[in-house]
Coordinates of C-alpha atoms and ligand atoms in Angstrom, one line a residue:
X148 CA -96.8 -30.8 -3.5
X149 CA -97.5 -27.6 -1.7
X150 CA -96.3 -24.3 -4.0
X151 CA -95.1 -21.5 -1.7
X152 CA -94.5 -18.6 -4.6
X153 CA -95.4 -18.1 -8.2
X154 CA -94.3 -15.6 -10.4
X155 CA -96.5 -14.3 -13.2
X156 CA -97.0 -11.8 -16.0
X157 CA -93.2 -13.0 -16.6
X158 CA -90.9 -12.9 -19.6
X159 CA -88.7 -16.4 -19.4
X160 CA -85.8 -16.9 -20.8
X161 CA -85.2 -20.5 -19.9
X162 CA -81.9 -21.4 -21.0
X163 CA -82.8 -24.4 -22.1
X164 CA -82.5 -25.9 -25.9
X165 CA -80.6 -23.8 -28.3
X166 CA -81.4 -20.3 -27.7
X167 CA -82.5 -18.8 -24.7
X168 CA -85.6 -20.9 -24.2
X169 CA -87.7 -17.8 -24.7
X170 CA -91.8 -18.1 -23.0
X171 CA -93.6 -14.8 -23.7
X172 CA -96.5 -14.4 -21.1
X173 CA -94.6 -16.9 -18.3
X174 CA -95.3 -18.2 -15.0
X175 CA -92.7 -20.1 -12.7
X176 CA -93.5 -21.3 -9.3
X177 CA -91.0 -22.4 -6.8
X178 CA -91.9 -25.6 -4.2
X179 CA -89.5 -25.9 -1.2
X180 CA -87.3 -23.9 -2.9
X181 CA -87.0 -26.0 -6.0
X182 CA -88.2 -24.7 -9.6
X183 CA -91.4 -26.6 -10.3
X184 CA -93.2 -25.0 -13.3
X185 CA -91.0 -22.5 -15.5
X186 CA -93.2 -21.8 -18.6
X187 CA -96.4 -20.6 -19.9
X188 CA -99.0 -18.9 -17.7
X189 CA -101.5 -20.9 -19.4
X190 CA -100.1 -24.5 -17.8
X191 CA -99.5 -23.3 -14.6
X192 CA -100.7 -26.0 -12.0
X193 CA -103.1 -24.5 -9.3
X194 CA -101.7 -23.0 -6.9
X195 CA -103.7 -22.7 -3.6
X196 CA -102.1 -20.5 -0.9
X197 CA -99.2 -19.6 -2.8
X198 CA -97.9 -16.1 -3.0
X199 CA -98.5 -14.4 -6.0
X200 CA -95.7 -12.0 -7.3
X201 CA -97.1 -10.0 -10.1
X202 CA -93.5 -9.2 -12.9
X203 CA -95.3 -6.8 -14.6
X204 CA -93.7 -7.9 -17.7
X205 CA -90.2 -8.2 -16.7
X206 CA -87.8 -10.7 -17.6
X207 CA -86.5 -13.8 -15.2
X208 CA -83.3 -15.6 -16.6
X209 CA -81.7 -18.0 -14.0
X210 CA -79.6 -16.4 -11.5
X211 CA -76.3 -15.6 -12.5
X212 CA -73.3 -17.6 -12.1
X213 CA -69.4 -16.5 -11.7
X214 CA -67.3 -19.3 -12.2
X215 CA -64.3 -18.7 -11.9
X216 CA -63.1 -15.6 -9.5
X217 CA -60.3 -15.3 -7.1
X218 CA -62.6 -12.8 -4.7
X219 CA -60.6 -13.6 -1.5
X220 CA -57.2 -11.7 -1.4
X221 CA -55.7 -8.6 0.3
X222 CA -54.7 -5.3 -0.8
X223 CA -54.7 -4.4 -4.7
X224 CA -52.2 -4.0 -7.1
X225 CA -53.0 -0.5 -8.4
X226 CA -49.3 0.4 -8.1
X227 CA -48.4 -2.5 -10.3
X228 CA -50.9 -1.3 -12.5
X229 CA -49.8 2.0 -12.9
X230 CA -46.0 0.7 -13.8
X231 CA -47.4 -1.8 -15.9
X232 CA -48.8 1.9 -17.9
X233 CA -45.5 2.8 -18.1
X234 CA -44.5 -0.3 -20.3
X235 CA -43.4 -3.2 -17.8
X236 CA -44.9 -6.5 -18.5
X237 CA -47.3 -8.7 -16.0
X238 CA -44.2 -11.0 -16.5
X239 CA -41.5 -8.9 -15.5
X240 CA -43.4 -8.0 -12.6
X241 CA -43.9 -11.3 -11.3
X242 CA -40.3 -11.8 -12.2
X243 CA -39.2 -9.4 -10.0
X244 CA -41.4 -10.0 -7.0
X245 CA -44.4 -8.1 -7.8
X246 CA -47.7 -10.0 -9.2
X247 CA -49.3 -12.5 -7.2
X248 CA -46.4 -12.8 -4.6
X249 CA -47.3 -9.3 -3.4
X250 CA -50.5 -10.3 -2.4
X251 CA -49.5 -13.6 -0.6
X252 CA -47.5 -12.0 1.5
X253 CA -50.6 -9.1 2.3
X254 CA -52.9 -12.4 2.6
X255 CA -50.6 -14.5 4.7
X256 CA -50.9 -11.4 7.5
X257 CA -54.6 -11.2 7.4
X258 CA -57.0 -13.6 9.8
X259 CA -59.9 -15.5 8.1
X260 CA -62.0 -12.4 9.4
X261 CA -60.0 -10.4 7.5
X262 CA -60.3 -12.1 4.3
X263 CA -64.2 -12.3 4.6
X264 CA -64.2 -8.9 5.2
X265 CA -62.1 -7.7 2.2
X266 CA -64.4 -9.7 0.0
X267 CA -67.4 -8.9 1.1
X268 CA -67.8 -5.9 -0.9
X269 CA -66.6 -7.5 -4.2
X270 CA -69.4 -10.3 -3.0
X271 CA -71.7 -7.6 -2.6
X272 CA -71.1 -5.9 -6.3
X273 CA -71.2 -9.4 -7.9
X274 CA -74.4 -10.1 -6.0
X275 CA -76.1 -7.1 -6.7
X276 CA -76.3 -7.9 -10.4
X277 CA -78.3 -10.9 -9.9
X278 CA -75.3 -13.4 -9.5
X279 CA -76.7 -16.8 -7.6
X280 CA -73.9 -18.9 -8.0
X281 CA -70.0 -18.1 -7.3
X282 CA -66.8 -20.3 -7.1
X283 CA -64.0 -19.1 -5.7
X284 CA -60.4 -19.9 -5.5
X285 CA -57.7 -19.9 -2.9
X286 CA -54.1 -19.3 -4.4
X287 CA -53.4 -16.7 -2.6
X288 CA -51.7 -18.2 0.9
X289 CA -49.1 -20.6 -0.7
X290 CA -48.6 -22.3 2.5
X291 CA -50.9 -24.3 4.2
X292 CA -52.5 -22.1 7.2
X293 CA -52.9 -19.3 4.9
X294 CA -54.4 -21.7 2.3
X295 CA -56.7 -23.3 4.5
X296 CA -57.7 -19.8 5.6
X297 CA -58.7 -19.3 2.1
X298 CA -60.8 -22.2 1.8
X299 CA -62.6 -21.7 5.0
X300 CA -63.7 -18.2 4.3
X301 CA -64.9 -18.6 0.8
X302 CA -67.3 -21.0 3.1
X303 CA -67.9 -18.5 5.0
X304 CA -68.9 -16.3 2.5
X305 CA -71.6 -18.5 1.0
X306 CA -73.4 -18.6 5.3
X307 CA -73.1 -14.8 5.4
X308 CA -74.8 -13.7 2.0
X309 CA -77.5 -16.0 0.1
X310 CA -75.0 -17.2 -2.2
X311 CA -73.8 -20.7 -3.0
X312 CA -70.0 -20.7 -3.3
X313 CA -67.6 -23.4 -4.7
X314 CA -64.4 -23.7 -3.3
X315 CA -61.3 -24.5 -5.4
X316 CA -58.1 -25.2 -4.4
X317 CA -55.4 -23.5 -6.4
X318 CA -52.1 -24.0 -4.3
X319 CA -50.4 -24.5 -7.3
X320 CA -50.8 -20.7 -8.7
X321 CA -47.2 -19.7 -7.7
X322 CA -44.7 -20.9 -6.2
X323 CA -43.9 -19.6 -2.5
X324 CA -40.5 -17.6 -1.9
X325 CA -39.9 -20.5 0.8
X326 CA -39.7 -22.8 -2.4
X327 CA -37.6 -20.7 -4.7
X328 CA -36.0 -23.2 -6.7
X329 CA -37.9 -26.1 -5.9
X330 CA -41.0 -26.3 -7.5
X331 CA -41.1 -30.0 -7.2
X332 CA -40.6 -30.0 -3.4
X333 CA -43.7 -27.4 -3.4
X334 CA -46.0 -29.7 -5.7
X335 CA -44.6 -32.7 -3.4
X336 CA -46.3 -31.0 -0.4
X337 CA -49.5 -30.2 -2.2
X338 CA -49.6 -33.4 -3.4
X339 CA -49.0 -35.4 0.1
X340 CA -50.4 -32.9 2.8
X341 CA -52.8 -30.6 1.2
X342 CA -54.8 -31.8 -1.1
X343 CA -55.7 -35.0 1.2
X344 CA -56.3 -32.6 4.3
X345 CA -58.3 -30.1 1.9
X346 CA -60.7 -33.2 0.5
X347 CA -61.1 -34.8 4.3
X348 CA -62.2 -31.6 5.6
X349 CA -64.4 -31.1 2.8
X350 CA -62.4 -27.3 2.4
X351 CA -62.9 -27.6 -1.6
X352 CA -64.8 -29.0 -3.9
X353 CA -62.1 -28.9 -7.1
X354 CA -58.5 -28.5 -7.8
X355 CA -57.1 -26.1 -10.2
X356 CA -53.1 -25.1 -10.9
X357 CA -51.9 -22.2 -13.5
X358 CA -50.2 -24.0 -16.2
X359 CA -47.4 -21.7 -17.5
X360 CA -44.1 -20.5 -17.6
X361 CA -44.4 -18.0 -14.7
X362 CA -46.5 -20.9 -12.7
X363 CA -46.2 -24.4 -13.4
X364 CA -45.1 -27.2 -16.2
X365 CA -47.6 -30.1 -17.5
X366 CA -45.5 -32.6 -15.7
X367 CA -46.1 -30.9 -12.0
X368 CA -49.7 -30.2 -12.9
X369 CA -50.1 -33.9 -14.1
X370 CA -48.9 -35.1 -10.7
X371 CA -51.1 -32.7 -8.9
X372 CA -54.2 -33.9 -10.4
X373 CA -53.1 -37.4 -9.9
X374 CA -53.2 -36.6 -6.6
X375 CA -56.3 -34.7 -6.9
X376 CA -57.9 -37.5 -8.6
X377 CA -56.8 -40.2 -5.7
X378 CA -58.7 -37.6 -3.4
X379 CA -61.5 -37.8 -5.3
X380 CA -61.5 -33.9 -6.3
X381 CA -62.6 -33.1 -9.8
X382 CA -60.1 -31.1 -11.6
X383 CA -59.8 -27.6 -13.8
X384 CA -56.9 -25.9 -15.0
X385 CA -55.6 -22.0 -16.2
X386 CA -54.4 -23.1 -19.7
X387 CA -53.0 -20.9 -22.4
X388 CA -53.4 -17.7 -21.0
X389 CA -50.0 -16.4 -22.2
X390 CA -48.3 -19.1 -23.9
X391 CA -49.3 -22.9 -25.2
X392 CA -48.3 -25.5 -22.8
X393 CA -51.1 -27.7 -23.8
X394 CA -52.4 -27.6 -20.4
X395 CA -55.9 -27.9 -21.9
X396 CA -55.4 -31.5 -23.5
X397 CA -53.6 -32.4 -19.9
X398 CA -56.6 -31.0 -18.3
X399 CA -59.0 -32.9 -20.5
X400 CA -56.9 -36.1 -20.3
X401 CA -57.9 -35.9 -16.5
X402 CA -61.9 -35.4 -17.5
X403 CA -61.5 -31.3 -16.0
X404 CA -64.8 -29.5 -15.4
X405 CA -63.1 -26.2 -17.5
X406 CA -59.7 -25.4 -19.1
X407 CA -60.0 -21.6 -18.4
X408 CA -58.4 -18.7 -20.3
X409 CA -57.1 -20.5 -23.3
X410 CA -55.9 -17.7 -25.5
X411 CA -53.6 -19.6 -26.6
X412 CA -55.3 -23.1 -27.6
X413 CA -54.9 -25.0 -30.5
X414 CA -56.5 -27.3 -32.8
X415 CA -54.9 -30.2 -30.8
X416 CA -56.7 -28.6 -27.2
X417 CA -59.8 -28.0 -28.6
X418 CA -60.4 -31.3 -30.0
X419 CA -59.0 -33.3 -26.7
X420 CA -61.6 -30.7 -24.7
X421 CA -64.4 -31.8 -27.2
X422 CA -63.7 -35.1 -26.5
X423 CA -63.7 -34.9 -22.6
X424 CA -67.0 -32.4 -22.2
X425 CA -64.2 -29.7 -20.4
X426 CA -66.2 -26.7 -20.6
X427 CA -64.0 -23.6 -22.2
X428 CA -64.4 -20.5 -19.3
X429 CA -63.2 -17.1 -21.6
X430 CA -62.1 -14.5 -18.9
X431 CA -62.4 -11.2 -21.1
X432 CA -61.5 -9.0 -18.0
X433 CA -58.4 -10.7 -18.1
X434 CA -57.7 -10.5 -21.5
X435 CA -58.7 -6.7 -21.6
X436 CA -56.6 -6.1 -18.9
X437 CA -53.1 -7.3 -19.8
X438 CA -53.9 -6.0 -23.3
X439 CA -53.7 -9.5 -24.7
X440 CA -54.1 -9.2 -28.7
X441 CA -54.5 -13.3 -29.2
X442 CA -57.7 -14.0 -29.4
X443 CA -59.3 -17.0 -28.0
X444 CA -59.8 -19.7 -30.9
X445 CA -63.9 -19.1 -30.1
X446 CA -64.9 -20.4 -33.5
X447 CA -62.8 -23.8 -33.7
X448 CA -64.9 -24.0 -29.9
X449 CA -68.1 -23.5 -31.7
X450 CA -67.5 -25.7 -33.9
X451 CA -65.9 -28.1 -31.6
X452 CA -68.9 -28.2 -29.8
X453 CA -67.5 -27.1 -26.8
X454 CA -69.6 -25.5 -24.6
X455 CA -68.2 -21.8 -23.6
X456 CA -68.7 -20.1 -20.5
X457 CA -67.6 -16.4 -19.2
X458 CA -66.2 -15.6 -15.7
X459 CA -65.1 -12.0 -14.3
X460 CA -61.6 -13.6 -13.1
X461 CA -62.0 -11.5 -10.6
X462 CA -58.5 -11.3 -8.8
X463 CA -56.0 -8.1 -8.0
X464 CA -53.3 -8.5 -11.0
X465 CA -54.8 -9.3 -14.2
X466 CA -58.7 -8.5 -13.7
X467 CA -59.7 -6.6 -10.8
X468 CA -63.4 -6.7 -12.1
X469 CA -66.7 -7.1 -10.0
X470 CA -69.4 -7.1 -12.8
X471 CA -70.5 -10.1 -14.6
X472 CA -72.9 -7.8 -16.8
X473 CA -69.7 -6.1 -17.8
X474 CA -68.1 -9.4 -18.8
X475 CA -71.1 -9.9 -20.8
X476 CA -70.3 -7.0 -22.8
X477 CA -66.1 -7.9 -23.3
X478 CA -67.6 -11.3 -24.4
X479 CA -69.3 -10.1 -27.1
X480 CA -67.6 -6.9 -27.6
X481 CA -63.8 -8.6 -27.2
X482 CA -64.3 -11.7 -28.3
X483 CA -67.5 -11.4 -30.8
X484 CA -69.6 -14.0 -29.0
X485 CA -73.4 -14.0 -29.4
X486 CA -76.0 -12.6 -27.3
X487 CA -77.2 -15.8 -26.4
X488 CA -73.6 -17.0 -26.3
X489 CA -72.8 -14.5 -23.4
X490 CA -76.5 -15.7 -21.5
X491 CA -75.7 -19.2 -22.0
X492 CA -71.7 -18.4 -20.2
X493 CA -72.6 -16.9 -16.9
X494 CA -75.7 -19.7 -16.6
X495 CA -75.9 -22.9 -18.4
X496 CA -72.5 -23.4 -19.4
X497 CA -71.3 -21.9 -16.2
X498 CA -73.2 -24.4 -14.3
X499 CA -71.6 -27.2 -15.7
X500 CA -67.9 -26.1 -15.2
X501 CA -68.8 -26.3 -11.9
X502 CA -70.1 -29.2 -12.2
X503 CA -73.3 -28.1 -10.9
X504 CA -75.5 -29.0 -14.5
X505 CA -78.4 -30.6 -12.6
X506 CA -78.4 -28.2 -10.2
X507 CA -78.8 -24.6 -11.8
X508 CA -78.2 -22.7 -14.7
X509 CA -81.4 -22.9 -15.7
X510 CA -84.9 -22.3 -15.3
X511 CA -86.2 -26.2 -14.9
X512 CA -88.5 -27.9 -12.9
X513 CA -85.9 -29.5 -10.0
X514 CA -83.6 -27.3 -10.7
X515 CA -82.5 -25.0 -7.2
X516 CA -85.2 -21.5 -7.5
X517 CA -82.4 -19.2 -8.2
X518 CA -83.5 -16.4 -10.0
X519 CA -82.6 -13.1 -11.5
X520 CA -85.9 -10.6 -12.3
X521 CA -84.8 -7.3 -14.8
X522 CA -86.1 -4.4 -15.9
X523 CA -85.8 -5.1 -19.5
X524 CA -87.4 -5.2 -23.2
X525 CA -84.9 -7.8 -24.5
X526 CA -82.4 -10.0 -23.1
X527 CA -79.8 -8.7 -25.1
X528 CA -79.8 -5.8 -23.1
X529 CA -77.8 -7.2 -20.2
X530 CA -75.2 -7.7 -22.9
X531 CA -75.7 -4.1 -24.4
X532 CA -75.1 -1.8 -21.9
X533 CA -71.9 -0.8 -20.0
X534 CA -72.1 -0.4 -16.5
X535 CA -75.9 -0.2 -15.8
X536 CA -77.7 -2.6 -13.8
X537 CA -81.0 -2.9 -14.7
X538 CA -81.7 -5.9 -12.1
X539 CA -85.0 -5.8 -10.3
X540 CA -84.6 -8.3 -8.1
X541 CA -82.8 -11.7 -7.0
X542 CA -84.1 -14.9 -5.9
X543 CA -82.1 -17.5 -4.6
X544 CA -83.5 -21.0 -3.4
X545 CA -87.1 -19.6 -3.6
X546 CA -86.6 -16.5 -1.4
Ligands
DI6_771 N1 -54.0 -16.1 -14.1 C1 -54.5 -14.9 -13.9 O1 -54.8 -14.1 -14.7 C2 -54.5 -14.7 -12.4 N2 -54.0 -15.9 -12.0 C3 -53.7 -16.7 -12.9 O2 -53.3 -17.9 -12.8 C4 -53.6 -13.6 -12.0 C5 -53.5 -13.5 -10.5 C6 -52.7 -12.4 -10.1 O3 -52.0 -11.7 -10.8 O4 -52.8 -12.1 -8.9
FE772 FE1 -57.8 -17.0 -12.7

């Protein structure tokens, strides 16, 4: 095996095993751009030829890993915003038109160049934190060019920046003004001509709905990952973000990589999501946001067993936030997870509700040479601060 690239005089923190799979005095070297040696200096294999990049004590956690954002969309909804100052409800919004409506209709008039474009700069933010790893949903089209637009420039995204994207197909986040009053009719199509178009032309690679009053009940999100399901899509659901529909023990029913949100999760959820291995993705930006005062039940999780991830949500109504360090900091800050809790969210555990476990997430020999280099004394900095970046640099595949 030929090594191309070592890193030494490294601080790992591995993310493997409980903690954060600390090696004081590290080395990692990268093979075809595949981890092969993350650890101590002192085990490294020889090297001959490789280039040597000297850390000069810096830290090297995996590259990050958003995993659940909603980057591609159109316009913003600072107007909304500024009403929803003035005391009107997310709900009443939506309700009257506003919400996530609005910005179908500025997304259904934009070409796919248009949509790469607009995201590119909220790529660019999440990127320059050290984030590896990104999925992003469509949602946002509610009809199927618009939706396949989506699809095919979240692709896009991952050719134009070194960034691997996961595509999810979220048709069923609102129903479409040409549906108004038949939400079954809408689920029908998705069922029958998208999500069998979507898998063939390999557009997505997961299925999600939103699971609540303003979106969709159990019953059409059941038939909609029975569909996904027959297309061979692995599944993931927004459950109990504003009220309990028990979307989570649906979701887990159907084996879903992540139930996401889940403010609103019971006993019940959390046990069926135990049961399944559905990760739990907390979105604090979203939670922050709306001024949402339920908390997320994070200890029944922990004790669950249930491993916990954290996502920026990014979208234009509910958390229009590009920083995954910052969500860091709302994790522990909002919803008093651990340092290590937080790490183990935007890698590890993020990895896996994406189904991407053997893949990344950590620092492994096989695992994909994505890697995030900081200007640190302690981990627990990138948790501490608020809106500094203290990355160094970022590796992804080796390069
Ligand atoms: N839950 C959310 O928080 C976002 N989507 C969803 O299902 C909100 C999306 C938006 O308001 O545009
Ligand atoms: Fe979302």
């Amino acid at each position: 095996m030929q090594i191309d690239r070592i890193w030494t005089n490294a601080r790992l923190a591995t993310m493997t095993g409980e903690g954060l799979g600390v090696v004081e005095n590290g080395a990692l070297a990268c093979a075809a751009g595949r981890i092969v040696h993350a650890g101590p200096a002192d085990t490294l294999p020889p090297a001959p030829g490789a280039e040597r990049i000297d850390c000069a004590g810096r830290w090297i956690t995996p590259g990050l890993i958003d995993c659940h954002t909603h980057l591609i969309h159109m316009g913003n909804r600072a107007r909304e915003f500024e009403m929803r100052l003035q005391g009107a409800s997310y709900e009443e919004i939506a309700r009257a038109g506003g919400g996530i409506v609005s910005t179908m209709r500025a997304t259904r008039a934009a070409s796919e160049d248009e949509l790469v474009a607009a995201a590119l700069p909220r790529l660019d933010a999440l990127l320059a934190e050290g984030v590896t790893t990104i999925e992003i949903k469509s949602g946002y089209g509610l009809d199927a060019p618009s939706e396949l637009a989506m699809l095919s420039a979240a692709r896009r995204l991952g050719r134009e920046r070194g960034v691997t994207v996961r595509a999810t197909f979220l048709g069923a986040h609102a129903l479409p003004p040409e549906y108004q009053g038949n939400p079954d009719g809408y689920i029908a199509m998705l069922c029958d001509d998208l999500i069998p178009r979507v898998a063939a032309e390999g557009l997505a690679d997961a299925v999600d709905g939103f699971c609540e009053g303003i979106g969709f009940t159990p019953a059409q999100i059941e038939r909609m990952f029975t569909a996904a399901r027959a297309a061979g899509l692995p599944v993931k659901l927004h459950a109990e973000q504003l009220s309990n529909l028990h979307g989570a023990a649906l979701a887990a029913r159907f084996g879903a990589l992540s139930a996401d949100h889940l403010e609103y999760l019971d006993q019940a959820g959390v046990a069926a999501m135990a049961e399944a291995g559905t990760v739990a993705v907390l979105l604090p930006g979203a939670y922050y946001f709306v001024r949402e005062t339920q908390l997320p039940p994070v200890d029944a999780l922990r004790r669950a067993g249930v491993p916990i991830a954290l996502a920026t949500d990014c979208n234009p109504g509910t958390s229009p936030l590009t920083s995954l360090l910052l969500t860091m900091n709302m994790g522990a800050t909002l919803f008093r997870l651990t340092v290590d809790e937080c790490l183990r969210g935007v890698t590890r555990n993020a990895a896996r509700a994406l189904g991407m476990a053997n893949e990344v997430g950590t620092l492994e020999p096989g695992k994909r040479c994505d890697l995030a280099i900081w200007d640190i004394g302690h981990p627990a900095e990138l948790v501490y601060r608020m809106g500094f970046n203290p990355l160094h640099a970022r590796v992804r595949s080796g390069q």
